[in-house]
Each structure stands twice: as structure tokens, then as C-alpha cells.
Tab-separated table of C-alpha atoms in Angstrom:
chain	number	residue	atom	x	y	z
A	8	MET	CA	15.478	37.584	63.775
A	9	THR	CA	13.672	40.702	64.813
A	10	ASP	CA	12.234	41.014	68.259
A	11	ALA	CA	9.150	43.083	67.533
A	12	VAL	CA	7.056	43.787	64.528
A	13	ARG	CA	3.884	45.763	64.097
A	14	ASN	CA	1.752	44.262	61.373
A	15	VAL	CA	-0.526	46.557	59.436
A	16	LEU	CA	-3.170	44.974	57.262
A	17	ALA	CA	-5.444	46.748	54.808
A	18	VAL	CA	-8.519	44.766	53.759
A	19	ILE	CA	-10.190	46.037	50.601
A	20	SER	CA	-13.682	45.089	49.468
A	21	VAL	CA	-12.756	45.077	45.803
A	22	ASP	CA	-16.252	44.281	44.573
A	23	ASP	CA	-17.535	47.367	46.354
A	24	VAL	CA	-14.645	49.433	44.976
A	25	LEU	CA	-15.316	48.342	41.414
A	26	GLN	CA	-19.029	48.925	41.812
A	27	LYS	CA	-18.413	52.396	43.149
A	28	HIS	CA	-15.493	53.563	41.031
A	29	GLY	CA	-15.226	51.153	38.116
A	30	VAL	CA	-11.871	49.995	36.793
A	31	ASN	CA	-9.358	52.814	37.120
A	32	ASN	CA	-6.507	52.260	34.656
A	33	SER	CA	-4.606	55.414	35.451
A	34	VAL	CA	-1.704	54.943	37.823
A	35	ASP	CA	-1.280	58.729	37.918
A	36	ALA	CA	-4.889	59.246	38.995
A	37	ALA	CA	-5.281	56.479	41.541
A	38	VAL	CA	-8.640	56.677	43.277
A	39	MET	CA	-8.610	57.408	46.996
A	40	LEU	CA	-10.690	54.823	48.850
A	41	ASP	CA	-12.923	55.838	51.704
A	42	ALA	CA	-13.795	53.899	54.821
A	43	ASP	CA	-16.908	52.224	53.458
A	44	CYS	CA	-14.935	49.894	51.222
A	45	MET	CA	-11.777	49.177	53.187
A	46	GLY	CA	-10.503	48.652	56.690
A	47	THR	CA	-7.061	48.927	58.238
A	48	PHE	CA	-5.873	46.985	61.245
A	49	ALA	CA	-2.660	46.872	63.245
A	50	ALA	CA	-1.280	44.473	65.828
A	51	ASN	CA	2.015	43.592	67.426
A	52	VAL	CA	3.794	40.313	66.853
A	53	SER	CA	7.214	39.123	67.907
A	54	GLY	CA	10.109	37.040	66.834
A	55	TYR	CA	9.414	35.308	63.570
A	56	LEU	CA	10.805	37.245	60.677
A	57	ALA	CA	13.794	36.332	58.598
A	58	PRO	CA	15.814	37.658	56.868
A	59	LEU	CA	14.765	41.060	58.201
A	60	PRO	CA	16.496	43.296	58.881
A	61	PRO	CA	18.352	43.406	55.579
A	62	ALA	CA	22.115	43.390	55.463
A	63	SER	CA	22.117	47.023	54.465
A	64	VAL	CA	20.756	47.996	57.862
A	65	SER	CA	23.339	48.311	60.569
A	66	SER	CA	21.135	47.283	63.487
A	67	VAL	CA	21.141	43.586	62.711
A	68	THR	CA	19.631	42.611	66.023
A	69	SER	CA	16.792	43.990	68.107
A	70	ALA	CA	15.388	46.051	65.271
A	71	LYS	CA	11.724	46.874	65.328
A	72	TRP	CA	9.690	47.079	62.190
A	73	VAL	CA	6.333	48.002	60.817
A	74	LEU	CA	5.129	45.774	57.996
A	75	TRP	CA	2.332	46.744	55.639
A	76	ARG	CA	0.194	44.210	53.795
A	77	ALA	CA	-2.969	44.432	51.735
A	78	THR	CA	-5.541	41.814	50.862
A	79	SER	CA	-8.898	41.497	49.213
A	80	LEU	CA	-11.870	40.656	51.402
A	81	THR	CA	-12.252	37.561	49.264
A	82	PHE	CA	-8.525	36.778	49.407
A	83	ASN	CA	-6.529	35.821	46.340
A	84	ALA	CA	-9.159	33.510	44.905
A	85	LYS	CA	-10.783	36.537	43.331
A	86	TYR	CA	-8.457	39.547	43.516
A	87	HIS	CA	-4.853	40.342	44.311
A	88	CYS	CA	-4.141	43.618	46.076
A	89	LEU	CA	-0.519	44.499	45.406
A	90	ILE	CA	1.039	47.333	47.348
A	91	THR	CA	3.036	49.487	44.963
A	92	GLY	CA	4.124	52.038	47.534
A	93	VAL	CA	3.766	53.182	51.121
A	94	SER	CA	4.656	56.677	52.233
A	95	VAL	CA	4.529	57.996	55.770
A	96	GLU	CA	4.053	61.497	57.104
A	97	ASP	CA	6.567	61.064	59.861
A	98	THR	CA	6.440	64.296	61.781
A	99	ALA	CA	7.047	62.356	65.016
A	100	ASN	CA	10.289	60.979	63.579
A	101	CYS	CA	9.284	57.362	64.217
A	102	PHE	CA	11.079	55.708	61.320
A	103	VAL	CA	14.660	55.425	60.151
A	104	SER	CA	13.495	55.967	56.585
A	105	GLN	CA	10.442	55.749	54.362
A	106	PRO	CA	8.978	52.223	53.894
A	107	VAL	CA	10.537	50.052	51.209
A	108	MET	CA	9.549	46.737	49.635
A	109	GLN	CA	11.086	43.710	51.363
A	110	TRP	CA	11.074	39.978	50.842
A	111	ILE	CA	10.567	37.873	53.944
A	112	ASP	CA	10.309	34.148	54.545
A	113	ARG	CA	7.073	33.616	56.409
A	114	PRO	CA	6.183	30.357	58.180
A	115	THR	CA	3.048	29.197	56.444
A	116	PRO	CA	0.824	26.256	57.323
A	117	LEU	CA	0.226	23.853	54.479
A	118	VAL	CA	-1.901	20.782	54.239
A	119	THR	CA	-0.319	17.893	52.398
A	120	LEU	CA	-1.727	14.549	51.426
A	121	VAL	CA	0.451	11.631	52.514
A	122	GLU	CA	-1.012	8.528	50.918
A	123	THR	CA	-4.615	8.942	52.099
A	124	ALA	CA	-3.946	10.954	55.238
A	125	VAL	CA	-4.077	14.730	55.435
A	126	GLN	CA	-1.113	16.113	57.353
A	127	PRO	CA	-0.515	19.719	58.364
A	128	GLU	CA	3.002	21.053	58.178
A	129	ILE	CA	4.837	24.360	58.192
A	130	ARG	CA	6.934	25.620	55.332
A	131	THR	CA	8.457	28.994	54.741
A	132	GLN	CA	7.032	30.904	51.840
A	133	THR	CA	8.552	34.003	50.386
A	134	GLU	CA	6.315	37.015	50.800
A	135	THR	CA	6.565	40.596	49.646
A	136	VAL	CA	5.794	43.244	52.238
A	137	TRP	CA	6.474	46.929	52.677
A	138	ALA	CA	8.535	47.648	55.753
A	139	ALA	CA	10.047	50.497	57.733
A	140	GLU	CA	12.418	50.299	60.667
A	141	ILE	CA	11.237	51.988	63.838
A	142	LYS	CA	13.441	54.317	65.796
A	143	GLY	CA	10.917	55.903	68.128
A	144	ALA	CA	7.322	55.898	69.312
A	145	GLY	CA	4.611	58.157	68.009
A	146	ASN	CA	1.715	58.453	65.637
A	147	VAL	CA	2.184	58.509	61.893
A	148	LYS	CA	-0.115	59.027	58.966
A	149	TYR	CA	0.531	56.772	56.009
A	150	GLU	CA	-0.690	56.430	52.485
A	151	MET	CA	-0.697	53.124	50.649
A	152	SER	CA	-0.841	52.759	46.867
A	153	VAL	CA	-2.451	49.526	45.713
A	154	LYS	CA	-2.720	47.860	42.347
A	155	VAL	CA	-5.592	45.396	42.030
A	156	LEU	CA	-5.476	42.406	39.708
A	157	ASP	CA	-8.115	39.778	39.191
A	158	HIS	CA	-7.219	36.125	39.554
A	159	HIS	CA	-6.311	35.949	35.875
A	160	GLY	CA	-3.736	38.698	36.392
A	161	ASN	CA	-5.813	41.326	34.602
A	162	LEU	CA	-5.626	44.885	35.904
A	163	GLN	CA	-8.641	46.042	37.906
A	164	GLY	CA	-7.290	49.423	38.835
A	165	TYR	CA	-5.011	51.625	40.898
A	166	TYR	CA	-6.185	52.870	44.272
A	167	ARG	CA	-4.893	54.680	47.340
A	168	LEU	CA	-5.852	54.614	50.979
A	169	GLN	CA	-4.843	56.634	53.989
A	170	SER	CA	-4.830	55.795	57.646
A	171	THR	CA	-2.968	56.466	60.861
A	172	LEU	CA	-0.804	54.182	62.921
A	173	ALA	CA	0.322	54.287	66.525
A	174	VAL	CA	3.937	53.117	66.721
A	175	ASN	CA	4.738	51.621	70.105
B	23	MET	CA	-21.796	41.864	47.711
B	24	SER	CA	-20.506	39.483	45.113
B	25	GLN	CA	-22.826	38.287	42.423
B	26	ASP	CA	-22.406	34.791	41.113
B	27	ASN	CA	-23.131	35.270	37.444
B	28	ALA	CA	-23.550	31.582	36.802
B	29	ASP	CA	-26.896	31.144	38.551
B	30	GLY	CA	-27.829	34.560	39.867
B	31	THR	CA	-27.337	33.705	43.523
B	32	ASN	CA	-26.053	36.240	45.987
B	33	ILE	CA	-22.805	35.720	47.818
B	34	VAL	CA	-21.947	37.687	50.915
B	35	ASN	CA	-18.334	37.532	52.057
B	36	VAL	CA	-17.695	37.876	55.780
B	37	LEU	CA	-14.144	38.175	57.058
B	38	THR	CA	-13.151	37.860	60.697
B	39	VAL	CA	-9.838	39.522	61.521
B	40	ALA	CA	-8.395	38.381	64.837
B	41	ASP	CA	-5.745	40.085	66.942
B	42	ILE	CA	-4.581	36.981	68.773
B	43	SER	CA	-2.100	38.882	70.932
B	44	SER	CA	-4.924	40.580	72.818
B	45	PHE	CA	-6.089	37.290	74.359
B	46	VAL	CA	-3.424	34.661	73.636
B	47	ASP	CA	-2.430	34.474	77.299
B	48	LYS	CA	-5.879	33.091	78.125
B	49	LEU	CA	-5.867	30.306	75.547
B	50	SER	CA	-3.703	27.744	77.306
B	51	SER	CA	-6.530	26.579	79.558
B	52	THR	CA	-9.037	26.165	76.735
B	53	SER	CA	-10.127	23.118	74.797
B	54	GLU	CA	-12.237	22.455	71.740
B	55	THR	CA	-15.258	21.814	73.947
B	56	SER	CA	-14.447	24.661	76.339
B	57	PRO	CA	-13.280	27.607	74.239
B	58	LEU	CA	-12.596	31.153	75.417
B	59	LEU	CA	-15.463	33.556	74.675
B	60	VAL	CA	-13.789	36.532	73.016
B	61	ASP	CA	-15.344	39.979	72.668
B	62	LYS	CA	-12.312	42.146	71.973
B	63	GLY	CA	-9.550	42.016	69.404
B	64	ILE	CA	-12.028	40.714	66.864
B	65	TYR	CA	-12.996	42.710	63.797
B	66	MET	CA	-15.872	41.683	61.568
B	67	LEU	CA	-16.037	42.860	58.000
B	68	ALA	CA	-18.618	42.103	55.390
B	69	GLU	CA	-20.016	43.107	52.043
B	70	PRO	CA	-21.961	45.020	50.881
B	71	GLN	CA	-22.110	47.351	53.821
B	72	TYR	CA	-18.632	47.387	55.178
B	73	VAL	CA	-18.738	47.040	58.923
B	74	LYS	CA	-15.831	47.360	61.263
B	75	SER	CA	-16.063	46.786	64.935
B	76	GLY	CA	-13.767	46.115	67.812
B	77	LEU	CA	-16.578	44.279	69.508
B	78	ALA	CA	-17.580	40.967	68.065
B	79	SER	CA	-20.908	41.219	69.860
B	80	ASN	CA	-21.990	43.961	67.486
B	81	ALA	CA	-24.316	42.634	64.826
B	82	LEU	CA	-23.411	42.750	61.193
B	83	VAL	CA	-26.446	44.240	59.530
B	84	LEU	CA	-26.459	43.175	55.930
B	85	ASN	CA	-29.211	44.408	53.679
B	86	VAL	CA	-28.908	41.674	51.146
B	87	THR	CA	-31.074	41.649	48.079
B	88	ALA	CA	-32.725	38.311	47.498
B	89	GLU	CA	-34.390	38.700	44.139
B	90	GLY	CA	-36.681	36.073	42.691
B	91	GLU	CA	-38.531	33.236	44.295
B	92	ASP	CA	-35.758	30.717	43.905
B	93	SER	CA	-32.780	32.870	44.777
B	94	SER	CA	-30.686	32.136	47.816
B	95	THR	CA	-28.100	34.082	49.709
B	96	PHE	CA	-24.867	32.274	50.441
B	97	VAL	CA	-22.843	33.718	53.307
B	98	ARG	CA	-19.166	32.805	53.165
B	99	PHE	CA	-17.033	33.072	56.282
B	100	ARG	CA	-13.284	33.433	56.152
B	101	GLU	CA	-10.725	34.273	58.820
B	102	LEU	CA	-7.412	36.055	59.081
B	103	CYS	CA	-4.983	36.461	61.946
B	104	LEU	CA	-3.069	39.722	62.315
B	105	GLN	CA	-0.079	37.808	63.710
B	106	MET	CA	0.697	36.307	60.310
B	107	GLY	CA	3.666	34.005	60.385
B	108	HIS	CA	3.447	33.533	64.138
B	109	TYR	CA	-0.111	32.393	64.778
B	110	GLN	CA	-2.726	30.907	62.499
B	111	CYS	CA	-6.394	30.912	63.358
B	112	GLU	CA	-8.879	28.633	61.658
B	113	ILE	CA	-12.646	28.416	61.870
B	114	ILE	CA	-13.363	24.879	63.026
B	115	GLY	CA	-17.122	25.206	63.289
B	116	ILE	CA	-20.090	27.537	63.014
B	117	THR	CA	-23.058	27.004	65.301
B	118	ILE	CA	-26.452	28.545	64.626
B	119	ASP	CA	-28.708	29.350	67.553
B	120	PRO	CA	-31.947	27.785	66.279
B	121	SER	CA	-34.168	29.373	68.894
B	122	GLU	CA	-33.457	32.929	67.748
B	123	SER	CA	-32.586	32.508	64.114
B	124	ALA	CA	-34.256	32.369	60.750
B	125	ASP	CA	-34.380	29.061	58.966
B	126	VAL	CA	-30.958	28.467	57.434
B	127	GLU	CA	-28.996	25.507	56.230
B	128	ALA	CA	-26.281	24.329	58.594
B	129	PRO	CA	-22.979	25.989	57.663
B	130	ALA	CA	-20.503	23.669	56.010
B	131	LEU	CA	-16.857	23.778	55.047
B	132	HIS	CA	-16.215	24.247	51.343
B	133	ALA	CA	-13.077	24.177	49.273
B	134	VAL	CA	-12.800	25.301	45.701
B	135	THR	CA	-9.638	25.476	43.677
B	136	TYR	CA	-8.318	28.445	41.800
B	137	THR	CA	-5.148	29.467	40.024
B	138	GLU	CA	-2.953	31.509	42.321
B	139	LEU	CA	-0.651	34.242	41.115
B	140	VAL	CA	2.684	33.612	42.815
B	141	ARG	CA	5.552	36.031	42.669
B	142	ASP	CA	8.642	34.759	40.927
B	143	PRO	CA	11.460	34.957	43.513
B	144	ASN	CA	13.989	35.243	40.693
B	145	ASN	CA	12.275	38.217	39.141
B	146	LEU	CA	11.659	41.273	41.273
B	147	MET	CA	9.580	43.089	38.698
B	148	PRO	CA	6.211	43.990	40.251
B	149	ASP	CA	4.212	42.221	37.560
B	150	ALA	CA	6.290	39.053	37.405
B	151	PHE	CA	3.999	36.219	38.435
B	152	ASN	CA	3.914	32.514	38.001
B	153	HIS	CA	0.545	30.808	37.765
B	154	GLN	CA	0.104	28.079	40.368
B	155	PRO	CA	-2.993	26.010	39.627
B	156	ASN	CA	-5.176	24.039	42.015
B	157	VAL	CA	-4.718	26.181	45.107
B	158	ASN	CA	-7.486	25.681	47.642
B	159	ASP	CA	-9.829	28.507	48.617
B	160	ILE	CA	-11.351	27.224	51.837
B	161	PHE	CA	-14.329	28.874	53.489
B	162	TRP	CA	-17.416	28.110	55.561
B	163	GLU	CA	-20.699	28.747	53.855
B	164	MET	CA	-24.331	28.817	54.896
B	165	GLU	CA	-27.345	29.204	52.657
B	166	MET	CA	-30.267	31.478	53.495
B	167	GLU	CA	-33.402	31.181	51.436
B	168	ASN	CA	-35.307	33.897	53.272
B	169	SER	CA	-34.608	37.125	55.059
B	170	GLY	CA	-34.192	37.212	58.802
B	171	VAL	CA	-31.788	37.328	61.684
B	172	VAL	CA	-29.182	34.642	62.279
B	173	ASN	CA	-27.429	34.408	65.619
B	174	TYR	CA	-24.337	32.310	65.353
B	175	SER	CA	-21.083	31.342	67.007
B	176	LEU	CA	-17.771	31.086	65.203
B	177	ASN	CA	-15.454	28.529	66.789
B	178	PHE	CA	-11.742	29.025	66.192
B	179	MET	CA	-8.560	27.059	66.716
B	180	VAL	CA	-5.256	28.899	67.138
B	181	ALA	CA	-1.972	27.292	66.094
B	182	ASP	CA	1.587	28.448	66.717
B	183	LEU	CA	3.711	28.362	63.567
B	184	THR	CA	7.055	29.059	65.193
B	185	THR	CA	7.535	26.063	67.424
B	186	ALA	CA	8.262	23.172	65.086
B	187	THR	CA	7.744	21.826	61.605
B	188	LYS	CA	4.125	21.110	62.404
B	189	PRO	CA	1.610	23.603	63.801
B	190	SER	CA	1.052	23.231	67.531
B	191	VAL	CA	-2.360	24.057	68.941
B	192	VAL	CA	-2.330	27.049	71.283
B	193	GLY	CA	-6.003	26.973	72.194
B	194	TYR	CA	-9.565	27.594	71.149
B	195	PHE	CA	-11.875	30.595	71.210
B	196	VAL	CA	-15.425	31.414	70.207
B	197	VAL	CA	-16.983	34.594	68.833
B	198	LYS	CA	-20.714	35.264	68.983
B	199	SER	CA	-22.299	37.535	66.431
B	200	SER	CA	-25.358	37.904	64.238
B	201	LEU	CA	-26.416	38.640	60.696
B	202	ASN	CA	-29.514	40.483	59.612
B	203	ILE	CA	-30.469	39.574	56.081
B	204	GLY	CA	-33.188	41.978	55.015
B	205	ASP	CA	-35.612	42.166	52.148
B	206	PRO	CA	-34.723	44.630	49.407
B	207	GLN	CA	-38.107	46.357	49.822
B	208	ASP	CA	-37.439	47.163	53.477
């Protein structure tokens, strides 16, 4: 169980991206998105993640992490935004290493139907995030590579976005 | 803006991103009928003009094209909490201020199903997905038949996901904002 996490969320308006850039099939020429079709947000959260940190990391307790996620403005019903890489320009030496892909078990609210009654419950669902362990405070610039699929699983393009993050 | 190809109607997607940690300490004294009015830690985003704001009181100005006599604009509201896995926020109601708003249908909760792409936990390849049918896409929607300004309140419930096997209600908050649906000629 980690004691502090900084969640970073990139929200992409995929319809606007496709209207502006069309489908970009080249992973080597991923289109850089500008601020009029995406937004990035960050917030602190504490004490819910398992199995972070991974066994390969020595600081099993009290580690602090930054997690990166990406989503479509319309959520998964229309597009999936899959992060294929996150790189940080870590001149302030904030991270132990560059971000890597991690699997976490996230408590997720689900609504189930018991006979005729709707009942909310919490189950853990496995989620893929990109994560980096924090070793110090500072500001970092990061770049996220995103692959967009439609809800049929068909490729809608490769894109990149850049933003900055204040690490507490 | 999304275009519904089936009937030519316009769909505007509005997403509210909430940083619950910036006001969670004030939620314990709230109730569904007495929510906390929040004007920070709330970010409103919408198509087609992407708007970001730290202040929920800022209006979302949407220049939505409403072509044809019979066309309508459907505004869909969704929500997301930045404290994923710890807190969950849900829109529990949308109230239109009728005295200062254009004529709109009362917003209603909708659920449509879609086939979700779910990662296969036994296959770490990036493109390895299983197809999970009949997943609910839940959103609030209001229909606008004409251009105009809509002043509205979004009422939220916040649940804690870490306390037990069932979500426990932390409190309630409300966000006031407005939409400006303009004519394409303007």
C-alpha cells in the first residue's frame, strides 16, 4: 500500500483530433496535440493502490508515485486512449527512473442486479497505468504517447501530448 | 462536437473533472438537500471548443451548429473524479434555472450499452483485448431545440471506495455553470 500518489489524467477530445488531423497511422510520426483538443489534470490521492510498488522496487513501504492515465472525452463508449509511453524531462531529479507500465488493482464501483433490486458494490478491477516512483520534489516536463482505438478496436491514430507536472 | 450520423442531430459532450481532495474536508456536513457549493477544483471540458477552467463559475461558451428546422442539440454530461480508486463522484441531478435560461427539455439520466475493450490480464501485449458486451455508458442528457443560454446546476454525490465492500457516501456538492448555444450564423 502506497501512502501518496499523484494522479495525472489526460483527457483527449478525439472527435476534435480526428477532425483536425485525420487518422494518423504512423507510429513514427505521431501527431503532437495542442491545447485546444486535450487537457491535463493532476491531483493528489492517498492510500489505495495495490500491488504498487512492485517487488522489484526496494522501498516497499511509504513509496510515492505519479500515475499517468488517458481517456477520451466520451470515455470508452466511443474511443479508447491507450498510453504507449511516458517520458519525463527530469532535470530536477524527481523520479527514481523513467515511467513504466504497471498493473494495479483499482477499487471500482459496480452496480449489480440482485433479483429486482439494484445494489452498488465495490470490486477490484485490474487497470494499466504508467507510473514513476518519486524521490524528490520539483517540476518536470513529460511527454505522453497515445494510441487511439475506436470501440470496435480499430486504430484511429497515434498522437503525443506534452505538459508539465509539479511533484510535491 | 460529435455528429450522430443516424438522424443528423448534434451531440455535445461535456465532462466535469473534479479534484475531490480540494474540498473533501467540507463534505461531511452536507446532505443531498444541502450540498456544498463548489467553485474550485472543478474543471469543465466540452466539445467543440475545448474549454478548461479552474473555476466552475466560468461559462462554457459552445457555438453549436443547429442546422435545419427539425434539428436538436443534445448536451451530454459526464463526470470524472481525479481521485480514481479512492473517491467516486456521480451526477445525481441537473437543475435548470428557468428564469434565466432558454427553453430546454429537463435533463434526464440515460444509459446505453456498448461493447467494452477489456485488457486480457493473462496477455500483456498492448493490443490484447477481450470484448465485453453490454457495458453501460451512463450520462445525463438535455435536449435544446433552439439557441440560447442555459444556466444550470450539477448536483454531485461523492462516495468513498476504500472503506468497505459497498461505497459509503462522503457528501454532496453542487456546481453552477452555464452553456451558450449559439446560432451558426452568429
